[in-house]
Short mmCIF file of C-alpha atoms and ligand atoms in Angstrom, two decimals:
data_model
loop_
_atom_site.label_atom_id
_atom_site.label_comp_id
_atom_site.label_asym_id
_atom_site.label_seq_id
_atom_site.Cartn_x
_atom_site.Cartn_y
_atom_site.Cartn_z
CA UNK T 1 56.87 15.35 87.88
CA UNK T 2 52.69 15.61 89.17
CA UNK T 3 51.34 12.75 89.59
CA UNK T 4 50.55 10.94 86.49
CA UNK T 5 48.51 8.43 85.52
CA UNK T 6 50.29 5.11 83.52
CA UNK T 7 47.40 3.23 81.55
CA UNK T 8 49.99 1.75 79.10
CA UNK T 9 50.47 -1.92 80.47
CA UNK T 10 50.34 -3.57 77.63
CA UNK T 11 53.32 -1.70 75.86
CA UNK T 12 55.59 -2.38 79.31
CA UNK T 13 54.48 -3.36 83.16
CA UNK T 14 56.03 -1.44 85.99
CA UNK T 15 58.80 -3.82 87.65
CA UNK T 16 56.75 -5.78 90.68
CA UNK T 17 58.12 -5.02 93.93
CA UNK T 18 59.84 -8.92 94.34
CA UNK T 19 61.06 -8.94 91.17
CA UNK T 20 62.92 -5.43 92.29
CA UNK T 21 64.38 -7.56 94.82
CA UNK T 22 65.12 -10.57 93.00
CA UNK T 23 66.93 -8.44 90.64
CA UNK T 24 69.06 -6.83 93.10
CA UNK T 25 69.92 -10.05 94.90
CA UNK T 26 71.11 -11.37 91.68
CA UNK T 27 73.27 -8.54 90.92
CA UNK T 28 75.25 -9.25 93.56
CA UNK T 29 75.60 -12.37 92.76
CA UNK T 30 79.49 -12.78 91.46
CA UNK T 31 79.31 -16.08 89.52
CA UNK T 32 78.81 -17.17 86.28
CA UNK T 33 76.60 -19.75 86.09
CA UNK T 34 78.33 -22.51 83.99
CA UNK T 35 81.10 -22.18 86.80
CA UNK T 36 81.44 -25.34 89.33
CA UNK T 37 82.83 -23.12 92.27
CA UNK T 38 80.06 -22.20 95.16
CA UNK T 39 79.87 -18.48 93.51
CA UNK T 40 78.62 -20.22 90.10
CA UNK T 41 76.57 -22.65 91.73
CA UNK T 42 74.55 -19.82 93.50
CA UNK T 43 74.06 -17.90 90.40
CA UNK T 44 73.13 -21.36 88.63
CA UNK T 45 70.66 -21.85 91.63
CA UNK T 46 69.28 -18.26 91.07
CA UNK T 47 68.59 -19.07 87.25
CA UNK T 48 67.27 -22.68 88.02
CA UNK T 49 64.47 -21.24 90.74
CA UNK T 50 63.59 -18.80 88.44
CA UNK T 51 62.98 -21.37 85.63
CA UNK T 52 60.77 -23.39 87.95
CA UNK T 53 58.65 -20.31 88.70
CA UNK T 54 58.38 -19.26 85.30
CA UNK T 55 57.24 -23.00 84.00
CA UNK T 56 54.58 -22.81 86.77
CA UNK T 57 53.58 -19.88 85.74
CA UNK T 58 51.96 -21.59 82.37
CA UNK T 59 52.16 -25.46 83.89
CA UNK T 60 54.97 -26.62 82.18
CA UNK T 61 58.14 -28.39 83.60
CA UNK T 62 61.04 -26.55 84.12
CA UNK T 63 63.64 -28.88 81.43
CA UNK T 64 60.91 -26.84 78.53
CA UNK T 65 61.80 -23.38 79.82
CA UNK T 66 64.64 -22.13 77.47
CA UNK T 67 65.79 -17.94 78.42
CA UNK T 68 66.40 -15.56 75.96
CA UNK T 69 66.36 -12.16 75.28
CA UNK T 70 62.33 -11.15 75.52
CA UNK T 71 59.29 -12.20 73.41
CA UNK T 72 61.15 -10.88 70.25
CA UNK T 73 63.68 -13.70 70.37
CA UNK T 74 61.55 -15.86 71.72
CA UNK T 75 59.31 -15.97 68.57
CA UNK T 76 62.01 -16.36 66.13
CA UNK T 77 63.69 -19.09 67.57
CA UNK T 78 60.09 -20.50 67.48
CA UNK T 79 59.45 -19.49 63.62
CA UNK T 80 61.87 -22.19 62.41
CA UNK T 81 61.62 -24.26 59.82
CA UNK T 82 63.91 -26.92 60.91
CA UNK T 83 62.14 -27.88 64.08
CA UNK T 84 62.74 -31.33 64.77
CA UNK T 85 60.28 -33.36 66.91
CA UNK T 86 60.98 -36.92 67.37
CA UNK T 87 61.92 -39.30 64.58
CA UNK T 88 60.64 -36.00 62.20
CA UNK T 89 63.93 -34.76 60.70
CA UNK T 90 62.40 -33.00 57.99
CA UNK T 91 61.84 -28.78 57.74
CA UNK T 92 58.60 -27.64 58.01
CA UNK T 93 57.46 -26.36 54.61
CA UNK T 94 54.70 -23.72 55.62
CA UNK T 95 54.17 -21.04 58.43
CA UNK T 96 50.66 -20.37 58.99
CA UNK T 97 49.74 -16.91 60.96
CA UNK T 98 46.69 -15.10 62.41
CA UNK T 99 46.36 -11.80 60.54
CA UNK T 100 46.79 -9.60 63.94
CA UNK T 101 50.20 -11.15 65.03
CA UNK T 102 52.75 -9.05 66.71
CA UNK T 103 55.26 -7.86 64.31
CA UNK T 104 57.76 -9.85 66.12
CA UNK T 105 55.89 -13.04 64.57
CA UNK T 106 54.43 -11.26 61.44
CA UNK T 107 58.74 -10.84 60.50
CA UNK T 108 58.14 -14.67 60.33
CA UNK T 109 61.40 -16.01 62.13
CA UNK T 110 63.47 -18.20 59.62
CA UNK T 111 60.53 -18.89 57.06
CA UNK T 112 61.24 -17.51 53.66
CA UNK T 113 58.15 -14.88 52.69
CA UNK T 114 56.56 -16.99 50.34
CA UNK T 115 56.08 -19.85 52.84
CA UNK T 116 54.20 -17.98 55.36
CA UNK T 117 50.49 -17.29 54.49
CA UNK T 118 48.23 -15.22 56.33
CA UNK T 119 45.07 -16.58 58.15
CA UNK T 120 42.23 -13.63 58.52
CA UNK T 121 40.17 -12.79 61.34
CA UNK T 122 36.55 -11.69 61.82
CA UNK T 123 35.54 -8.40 62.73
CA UNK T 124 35.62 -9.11 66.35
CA UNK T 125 38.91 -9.85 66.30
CA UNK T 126 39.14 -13.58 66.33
CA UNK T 127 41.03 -15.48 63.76
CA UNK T 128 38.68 -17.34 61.37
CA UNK T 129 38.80 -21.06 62.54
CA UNK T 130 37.27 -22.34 59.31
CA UNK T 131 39.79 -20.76 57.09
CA UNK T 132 42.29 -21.75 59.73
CA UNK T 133 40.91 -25.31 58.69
CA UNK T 134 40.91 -25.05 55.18
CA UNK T 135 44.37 -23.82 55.39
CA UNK T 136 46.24 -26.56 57.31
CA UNK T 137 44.16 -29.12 55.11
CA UNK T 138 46.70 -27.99 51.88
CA UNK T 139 49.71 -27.96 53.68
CA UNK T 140 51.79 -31.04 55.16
CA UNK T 141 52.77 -30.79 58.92
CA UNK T 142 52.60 -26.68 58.88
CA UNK T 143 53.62 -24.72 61.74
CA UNK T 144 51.09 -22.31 62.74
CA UNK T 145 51.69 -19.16 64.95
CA UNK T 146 48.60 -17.93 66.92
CA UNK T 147 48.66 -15.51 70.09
CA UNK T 148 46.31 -16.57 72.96
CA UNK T 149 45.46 -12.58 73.23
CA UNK T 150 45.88 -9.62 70.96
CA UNK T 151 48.36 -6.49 72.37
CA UNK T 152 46.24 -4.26 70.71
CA UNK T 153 42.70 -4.97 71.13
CA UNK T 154 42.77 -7.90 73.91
CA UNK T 155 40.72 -10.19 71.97
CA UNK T 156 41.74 -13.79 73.29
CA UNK T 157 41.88 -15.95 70.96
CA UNK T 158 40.31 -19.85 70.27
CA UNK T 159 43.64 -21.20 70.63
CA UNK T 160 42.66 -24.67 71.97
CA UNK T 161 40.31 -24.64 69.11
CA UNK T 162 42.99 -23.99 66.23
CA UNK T 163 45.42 -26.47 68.71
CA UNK T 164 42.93 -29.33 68.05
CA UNK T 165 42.73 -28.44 64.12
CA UNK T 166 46.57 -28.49 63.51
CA UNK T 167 47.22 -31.66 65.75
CA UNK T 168 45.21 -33.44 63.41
CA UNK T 169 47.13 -31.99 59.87
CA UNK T 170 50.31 -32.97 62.42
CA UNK T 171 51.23 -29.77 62.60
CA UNK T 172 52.87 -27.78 65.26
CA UNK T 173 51.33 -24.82 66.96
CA UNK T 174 53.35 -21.73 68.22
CA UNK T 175 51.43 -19.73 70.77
CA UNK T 176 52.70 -15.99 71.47
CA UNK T 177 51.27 -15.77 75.02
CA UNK T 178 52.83 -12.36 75.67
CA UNK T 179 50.30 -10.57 76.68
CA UNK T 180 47.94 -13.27 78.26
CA UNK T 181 50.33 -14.28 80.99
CA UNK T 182 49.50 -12.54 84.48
CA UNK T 183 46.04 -11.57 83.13
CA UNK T 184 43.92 -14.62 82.24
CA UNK T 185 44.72 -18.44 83.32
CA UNK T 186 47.82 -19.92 80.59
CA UNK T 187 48.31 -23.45 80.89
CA UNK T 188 50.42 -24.82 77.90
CA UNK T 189 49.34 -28.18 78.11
CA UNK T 190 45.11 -27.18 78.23
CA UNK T 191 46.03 -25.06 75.45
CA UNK T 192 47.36 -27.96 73.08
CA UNK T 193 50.22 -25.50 72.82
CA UNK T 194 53.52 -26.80 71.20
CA UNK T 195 56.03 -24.19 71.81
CA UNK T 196 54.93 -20.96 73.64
CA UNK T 197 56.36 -17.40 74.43
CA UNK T 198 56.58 -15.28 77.24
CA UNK T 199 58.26 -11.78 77.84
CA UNK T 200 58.70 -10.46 81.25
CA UNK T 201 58.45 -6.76 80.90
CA UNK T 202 54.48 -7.72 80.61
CA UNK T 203 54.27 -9.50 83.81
CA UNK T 204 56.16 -6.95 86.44
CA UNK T 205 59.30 -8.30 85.29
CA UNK T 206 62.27 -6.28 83.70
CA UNK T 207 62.71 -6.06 80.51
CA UNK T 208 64.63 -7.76 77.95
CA UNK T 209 63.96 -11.05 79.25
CA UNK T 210 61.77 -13.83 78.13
CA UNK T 211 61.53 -17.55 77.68
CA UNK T 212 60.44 -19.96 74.52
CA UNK T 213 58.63 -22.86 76.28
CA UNK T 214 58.00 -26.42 74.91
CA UNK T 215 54.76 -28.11 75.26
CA UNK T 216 56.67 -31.15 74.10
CA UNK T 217 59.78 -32.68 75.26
CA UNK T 218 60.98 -34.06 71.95
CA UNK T 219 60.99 -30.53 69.97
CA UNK T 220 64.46 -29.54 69.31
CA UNK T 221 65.55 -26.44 67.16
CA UNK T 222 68.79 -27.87 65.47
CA UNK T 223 70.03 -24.58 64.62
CA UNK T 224 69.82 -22.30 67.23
CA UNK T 225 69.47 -18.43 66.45
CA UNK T 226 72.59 -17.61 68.91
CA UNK T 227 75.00 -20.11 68.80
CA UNK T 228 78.45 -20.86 70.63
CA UNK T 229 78.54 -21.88 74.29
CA UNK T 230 76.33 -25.13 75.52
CA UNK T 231 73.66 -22.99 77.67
CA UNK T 232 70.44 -23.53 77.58
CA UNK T 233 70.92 -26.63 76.42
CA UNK T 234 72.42 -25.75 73.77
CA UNK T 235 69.39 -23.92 72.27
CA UNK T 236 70.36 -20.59 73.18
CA UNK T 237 74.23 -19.24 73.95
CA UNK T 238 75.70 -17.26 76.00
CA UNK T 239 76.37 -16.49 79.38
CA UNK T 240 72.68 -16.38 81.07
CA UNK T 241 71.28 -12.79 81.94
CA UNK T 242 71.08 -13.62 85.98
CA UNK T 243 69.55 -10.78 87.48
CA UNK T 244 67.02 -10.37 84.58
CA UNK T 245 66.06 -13.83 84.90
CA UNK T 246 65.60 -13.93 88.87
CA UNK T 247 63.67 -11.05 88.67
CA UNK T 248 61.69 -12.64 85.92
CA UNK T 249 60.91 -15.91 88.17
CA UNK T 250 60.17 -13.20 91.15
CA UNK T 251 57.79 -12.08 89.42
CA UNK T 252 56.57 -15.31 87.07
CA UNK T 253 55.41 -15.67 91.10
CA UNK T 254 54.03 -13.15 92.23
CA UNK T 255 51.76 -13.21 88.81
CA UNK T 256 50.64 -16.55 89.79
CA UNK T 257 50.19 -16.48 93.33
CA UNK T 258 47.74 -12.98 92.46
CA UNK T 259 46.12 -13.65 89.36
CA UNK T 260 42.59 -14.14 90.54
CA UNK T 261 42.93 -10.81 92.28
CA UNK T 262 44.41 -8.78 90.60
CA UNK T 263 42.55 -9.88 87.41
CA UNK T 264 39.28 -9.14 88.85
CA UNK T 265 40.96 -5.66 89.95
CA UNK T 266 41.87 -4.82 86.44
CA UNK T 267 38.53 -5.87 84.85
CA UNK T 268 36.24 -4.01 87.44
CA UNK T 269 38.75 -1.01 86.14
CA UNK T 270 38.06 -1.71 82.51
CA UNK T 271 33.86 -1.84 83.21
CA UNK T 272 34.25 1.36 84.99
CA UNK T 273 37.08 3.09 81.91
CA UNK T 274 34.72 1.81 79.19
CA UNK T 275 31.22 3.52 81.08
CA UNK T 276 33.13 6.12 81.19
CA UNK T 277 34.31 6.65 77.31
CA UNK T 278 30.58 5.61 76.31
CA UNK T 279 28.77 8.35 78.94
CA UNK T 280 31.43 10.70 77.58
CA UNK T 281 31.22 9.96 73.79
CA UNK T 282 27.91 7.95 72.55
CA UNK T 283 29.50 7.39 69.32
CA UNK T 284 32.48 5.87 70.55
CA UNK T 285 33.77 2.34 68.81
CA UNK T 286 35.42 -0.13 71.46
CA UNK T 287 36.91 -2.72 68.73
CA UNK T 288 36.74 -6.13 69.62
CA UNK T 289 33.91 -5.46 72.47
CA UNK T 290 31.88 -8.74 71.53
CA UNK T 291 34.37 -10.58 71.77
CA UNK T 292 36.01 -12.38 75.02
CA UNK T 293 38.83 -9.66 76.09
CA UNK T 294 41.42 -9.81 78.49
CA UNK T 295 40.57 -7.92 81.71
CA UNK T 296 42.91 -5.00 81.12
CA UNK T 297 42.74 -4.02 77.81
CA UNK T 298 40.38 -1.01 75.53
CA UNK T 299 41.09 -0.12 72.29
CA UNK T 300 38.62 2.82 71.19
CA UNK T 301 38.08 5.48 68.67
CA UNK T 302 36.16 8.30 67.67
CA UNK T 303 35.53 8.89 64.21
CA UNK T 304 37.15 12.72 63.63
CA UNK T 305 39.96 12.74 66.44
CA UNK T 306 43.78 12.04 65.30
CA UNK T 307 45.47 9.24 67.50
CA UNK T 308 48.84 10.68 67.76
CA UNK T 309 47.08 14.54 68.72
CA UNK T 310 44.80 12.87 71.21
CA UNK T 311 48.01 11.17 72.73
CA UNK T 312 50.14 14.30 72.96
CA UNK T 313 46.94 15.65 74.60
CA UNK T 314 46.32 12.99 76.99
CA UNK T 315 50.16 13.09 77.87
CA UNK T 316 49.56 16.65 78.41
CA UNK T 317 46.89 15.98 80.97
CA UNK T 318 49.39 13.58 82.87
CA UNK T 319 47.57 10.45 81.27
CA UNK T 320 50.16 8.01 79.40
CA UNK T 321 47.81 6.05 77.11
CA UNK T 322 48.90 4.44 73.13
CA UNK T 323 47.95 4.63 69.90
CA UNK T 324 48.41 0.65 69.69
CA UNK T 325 51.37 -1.19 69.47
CA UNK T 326 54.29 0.38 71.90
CA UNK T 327 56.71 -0.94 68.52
CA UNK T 328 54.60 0.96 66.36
CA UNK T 329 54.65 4.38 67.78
CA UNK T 330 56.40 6.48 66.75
CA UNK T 331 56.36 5.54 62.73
CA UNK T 332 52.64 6.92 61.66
CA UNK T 333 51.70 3.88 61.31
CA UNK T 334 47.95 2.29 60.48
CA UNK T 335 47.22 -0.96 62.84
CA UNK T 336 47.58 -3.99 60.90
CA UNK T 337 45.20 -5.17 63.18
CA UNK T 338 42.28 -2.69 63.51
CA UNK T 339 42.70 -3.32 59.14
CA UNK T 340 42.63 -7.37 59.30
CA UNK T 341 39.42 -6.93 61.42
CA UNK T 342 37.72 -4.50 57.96
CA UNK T 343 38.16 -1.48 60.37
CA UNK T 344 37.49 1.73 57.94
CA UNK T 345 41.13 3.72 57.65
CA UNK T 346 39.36 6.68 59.46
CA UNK T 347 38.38 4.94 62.57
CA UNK T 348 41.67 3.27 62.35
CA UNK T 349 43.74 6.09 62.73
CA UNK T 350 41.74 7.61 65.66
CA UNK T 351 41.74 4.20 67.59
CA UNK T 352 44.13 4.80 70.99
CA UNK T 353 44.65 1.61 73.59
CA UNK T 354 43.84 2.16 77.46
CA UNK T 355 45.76 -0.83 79.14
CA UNK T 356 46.05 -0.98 82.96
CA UNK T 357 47.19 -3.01 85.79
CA UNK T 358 47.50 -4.35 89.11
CA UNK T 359 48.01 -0.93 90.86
CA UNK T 360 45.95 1.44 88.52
CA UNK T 361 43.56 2.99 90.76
CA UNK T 362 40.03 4.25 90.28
CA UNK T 363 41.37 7.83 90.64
CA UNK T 364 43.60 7.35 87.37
CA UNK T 365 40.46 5.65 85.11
CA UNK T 366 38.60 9.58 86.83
CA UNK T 367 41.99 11.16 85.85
CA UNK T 368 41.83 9.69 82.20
CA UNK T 369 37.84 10.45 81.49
CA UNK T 370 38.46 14.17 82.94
CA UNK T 371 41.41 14.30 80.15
CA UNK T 372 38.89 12.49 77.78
CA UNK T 373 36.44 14.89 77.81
CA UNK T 374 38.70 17.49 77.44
CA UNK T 375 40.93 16.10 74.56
CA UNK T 376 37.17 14.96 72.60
CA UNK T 377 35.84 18.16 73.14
CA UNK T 378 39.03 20.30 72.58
CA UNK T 379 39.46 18.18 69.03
CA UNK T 380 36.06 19.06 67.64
CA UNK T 381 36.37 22.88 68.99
CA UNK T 382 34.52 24.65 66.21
CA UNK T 383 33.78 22.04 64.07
CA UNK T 384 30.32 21.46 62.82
CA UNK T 385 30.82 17.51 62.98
CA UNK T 386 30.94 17.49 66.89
CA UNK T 387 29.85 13.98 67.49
CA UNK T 388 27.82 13.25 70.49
CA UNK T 389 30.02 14.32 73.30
CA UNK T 390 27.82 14.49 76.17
CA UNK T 391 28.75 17.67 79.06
N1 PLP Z 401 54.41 -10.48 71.41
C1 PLP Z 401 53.47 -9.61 71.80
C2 PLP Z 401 52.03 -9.99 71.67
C3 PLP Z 401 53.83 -8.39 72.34
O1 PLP Z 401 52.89 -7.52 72.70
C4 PLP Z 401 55.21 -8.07 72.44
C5 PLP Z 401 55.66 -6.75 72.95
O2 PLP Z 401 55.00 -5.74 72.81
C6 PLP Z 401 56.15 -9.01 72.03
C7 PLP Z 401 55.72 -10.22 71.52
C8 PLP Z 401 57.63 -8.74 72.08
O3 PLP Z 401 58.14 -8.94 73.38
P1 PLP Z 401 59.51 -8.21 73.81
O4 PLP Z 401 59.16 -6.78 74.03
O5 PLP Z 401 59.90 -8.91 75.09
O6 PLP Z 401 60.49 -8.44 72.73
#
């Protein structure tokens, strides 16, 4: 295949060299880890060093670190009404949730529809603290699900703010940190966080991996989503995915040990992407570009083009780019989030998400404005409405 430019991060990270090698080392591991012999003990080792990395990774101890199958899982095992925390036996009556969630937590885990109640956000992309307030001030001890950054735009959200607002209604606050981790600082305990997901596929990890973590010893899920053996304990059964794992700690690592650098790498590529798009195309709308973003992330649009034909075109040119959510794609599918932040249908359906990483280059952000002014000027070929794209 020519070379080809990958600006999709957010949808799924290429696998960091150490975790390549963590996951290979594991594979050959022969044990199963709830075995006593040496063999089981090594793969127990391999699942227990990749716990500690991954609890570092957002400052939490190890014990809170419960595997499972990616972010999906993670959030509904999180979305529980029965959460017990301390001496609190009773289910949680009301699920509270930002507007832009990923679908994973807009499915709302084990909460009947009518409990869960939307919060909205404002047109930059935040979610609206004061309704947030208003909300949690009707409802006893809600839980409330709020992502730290948003896959589509990369609008981080006031989580510490909304942490502080639902510790005082005693509720309990679910952060999806998905797409923060590797990318901006995540600390569970500066984020008032109670219970807080990560997937590894985002971080250089492989995918089909992730953990739920707890910001708070004494939160127990009674009734597990997967039940039958005692592993994790006894939140999550069945024999442990060891390779996936290691490789997820490998790279929970790596992440930690480089996130000063390579977030400053990403960013400086964003500045230079989102020149770019605005020499290219005046009119251009970068959603959410007020707003505090995370380093790697542009959602844009230009009123007239198609999403899905601009992707086909950029794919064309050997640029891999989205038209939002990875989950999405695929179904024609309006962003739920571009229309929670009063986006007009129009601009909705031309927005398409630039995401890159800790090895995108400078070459591929000149590889995807080439494309760009190809695919903008190829779209409005003949058309009287040729918005401002400049030569
Ligand atoms: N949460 C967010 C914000 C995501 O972007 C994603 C994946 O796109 C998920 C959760 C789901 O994670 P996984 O792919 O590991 O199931």
């Amino acid at each position: 295949m020519a070379e080809r430019a990958y600006l999709d991060w957010n949808a799924t990270a290429p696998l960091r060299p150490e975790a390549a090698d963590a996951l290979r080392a594991a594979l050959a591991l022969t044990g199963n880890p709830s075995s006593v012999h040496a063999e089981g003990r090594a793969a127990r080792h391999a699942v227990e060093q990749a716990r500690e990395d991954v609890a570092a990774l957002v400052g939490a101890r190890p014990a809170d670190v419960i595997f499972t199958s990616g972010g999906t899982e993670a959030n509904m095992l999180a979305l529980t009404p029965s959460i017990e925390t301390g001496s609190e036996k009773k289910p949680r009556g009301k699920l509270l949730m930002s507007a832009i969630e990923h679908s994973s937590v807009r499915a709302g885990g084990r909460f009947a529809r009518s409990a869960i109640a939307d919060i909205p956000v404002t047109a930059d992309g935040r979610v609206d603290l004061a309704v947030l307030a208003e909300a949690v001030a009707t409802c006893e001890r809600p839980l409330v699900s709020l992502m730290l950054a948003n896959n589509e735009t990369g609008v981080i959200q006031p989580v510490t703010e909304a942490a502080a607002i639902v510790n005082a209604a005693a509720g309990l606050l679910h952060v999806d940190a998905v797409q923060a981790a590797g990318r901006i600082a995540v600390d569970i305990g500066a984020l008032g966080a109670d219970l807080l997901t990560l997937s590894a596929h985002k971080i250089g990890g492989p995918k089909g991996v992730g953990v739920l973590v707890r910001g708070r010893e004494d939160i127990h899920f009674p009734e597990p989503l997967i039940r039958g053996g005692g592993q994790e304990r006894g939140l999550r059964a069945g024999t442990e995915n060891v390779p996936g794992i290691a490789a997820f700690g490998a790279a929970a690592r790596a992440a930690r040990a480089l996130l000063a650098a390579e977030a400053a790498h990403m960013l400086a590529l964003r500045h230079r992407l989102e020149a770019g798009l605005r020499a290219v195309t005046p009119d251009v709308v970068i959603f959410g570009a007020g707003a505090e973003r995370l380093p790697n992330t542009t959602l844009f649009a230009l009123a007239g083009i198609k999403a899905e034909t601009a992707i086909i075109a950029f794919d064309l040119e050997g640029v891999a780019v989205s038209s939002g959510a990875a989950c999405s794609s695929g179904k024609v599918q309006p962003s739920h989030v571009l229309a929670a932040m009063g986006v007009s249908p129009e601009l909705t359906r031309a927005a398409v998400r630039v995401s890159v990483g800790r090895t995108s280059t400078e070459s591929e952000v000149e590889r995807f404005l080439n494309a760009w002014r190809k695919v903008a000027g190829a779209l409005f070929k003949g058309s009287k409405e040729r918005p401002g794209i400049a030569a």
